[in-house]
Amino acid sequence: MTDEHDEHGIERNRINGSYDLKLEDFACALCKKILWKPVVCKNCSTPFCSACIADRSDEQSKQCVNGCEEFVESKCPRFILQQLGRLNIACANHQYGCTEIIAYEALEAHETECGYQQQSCRGCEKVLPKKDLVDHENKCDLFDLTCSECNMNFKRRDTDLLHTEFKCLKEQFRQLRNQFETNKNATSQQIQHLSSIHQQLREEYEAYKQLAEEQVKQIIIKNYEFQEKFEPNNKPTNERINQIEQSVQSCKQGSDGKIQDLIETLE
């Protein structure tokens, strides 16, 4: 779509053919041209181009040109859209050679792709039809080129001067050297980082090792103190246990003898 439609409605002299319509009834109340993408004021049903409404300032957007208390944007009635749909319109690029006459609903799609819309060369900035742009830029001396091998940028006219085969190889070597230095610095930083982590882990290991050795030492001392505390009581206790066991054994032997004598007597 051309800027003409983005900013305003459609010029009446672009309407092709005769219609039993009063074109002034389908004109924007702001730009006075044929409505393009219309909306209406909800209070008075006055139609406007949506772009014309969008262009108004914040203060103006609160007012309606017909004096309504407040402007409230609303969808355009179907009747207006149907009548606009009857129109056949010359392409906005007719002055540049396009002879197409397009239905209202298809106008935007055509003008977006129209080969006669004006575009600027990215090199010399010359304005020419879109359909001729590719061929022009393929020959334009001021067009920027980029070497696929060395990524050097230069104007087409400077190809032989700035981008010879030797300079291309030299540039590739320079880029490789820069990349090597970048990778070298990155690797060096990674090594330093890993070395720092290794040193930190080693210090933590030594601290844990020292703590573990201290804990083992404390356990050994506690065990020795425990043995020292209870060892004197072990000997008399063991002797008393032996005496009791001997007494029990004697009693058992005596009982066994008496029982045997009683059995023999009964027999």
Steps between C-alpha positions, in 0.01 A plus 500: 500500500626842412539783748209670324261248652680478830448872554186588305203365308479433126506786250169521310672519162619143552144365495445314172157488336169660591284402794156593628667620816563840644870473568479789744289274723798267526764763567700529821385792714864593562701449178193532268624209287328165440499300823780254557467242781212703642376536857212713629414715799265290711293804598435655157605221257733736309760294308876561505812330367654302786841653421355853517360425846832350611686813386305729731653625824384366836296814562338490155422129533252581777295723270284432195506739204118502510498641851407181685558514874759223463654311209462124543651291221282220367496252211383629166145390405484212253301711252790744455748215457275336241473821297875559516547140385327586172776741404780420255808708560818579307820388670676774697803435280317585176715811461807273488358271234261256670179462300318265738142577606427318826191434709489692828547185714803385298671838481729461801625155396580622147680818604711307751639283219472747211816503290460872434514614864798726551797380703850633561818322403697401811816617330449823307153571649354553154119460500364257243220242457517192720504273193827658383668520839671159507665543159609851591656399833680211329685761291510807726860611565406642841333182624663350809649154458624255763759235422376155602857391576637786709182701581663821375251773402564719197322682216464312172706765322787440744519124443827507304653762727402383848430132460763319298568129555813584700314745724222246551750239619675758715170600658410136564837448669449811713159379610634154580779654706252717688281196559802306626589778744141517618488124555840509667389768745176315569691176562744677730213642702340157525828347619537771765144441611550123523829552685324722751230237552767229542682704763175565685409130498848406621475744791158364593633142481792582731263667747266199504795262531637690800157505661456124447844426650415714803170318547671158479756616755226610738323164461821311588554717808139451616529122452823488700345705782198266501722194534704665775182582691342154495806267497558507886145375560524216253733274708295469828185473298639209303621328821157530656339356189738201515417438867129502429544261210701261721234512773227427250700207363557357850134531586407328179738212564369458857143500383573244234657266763208526736251432224696190395506368861126552530438305180713209617317491838163489332608214281 
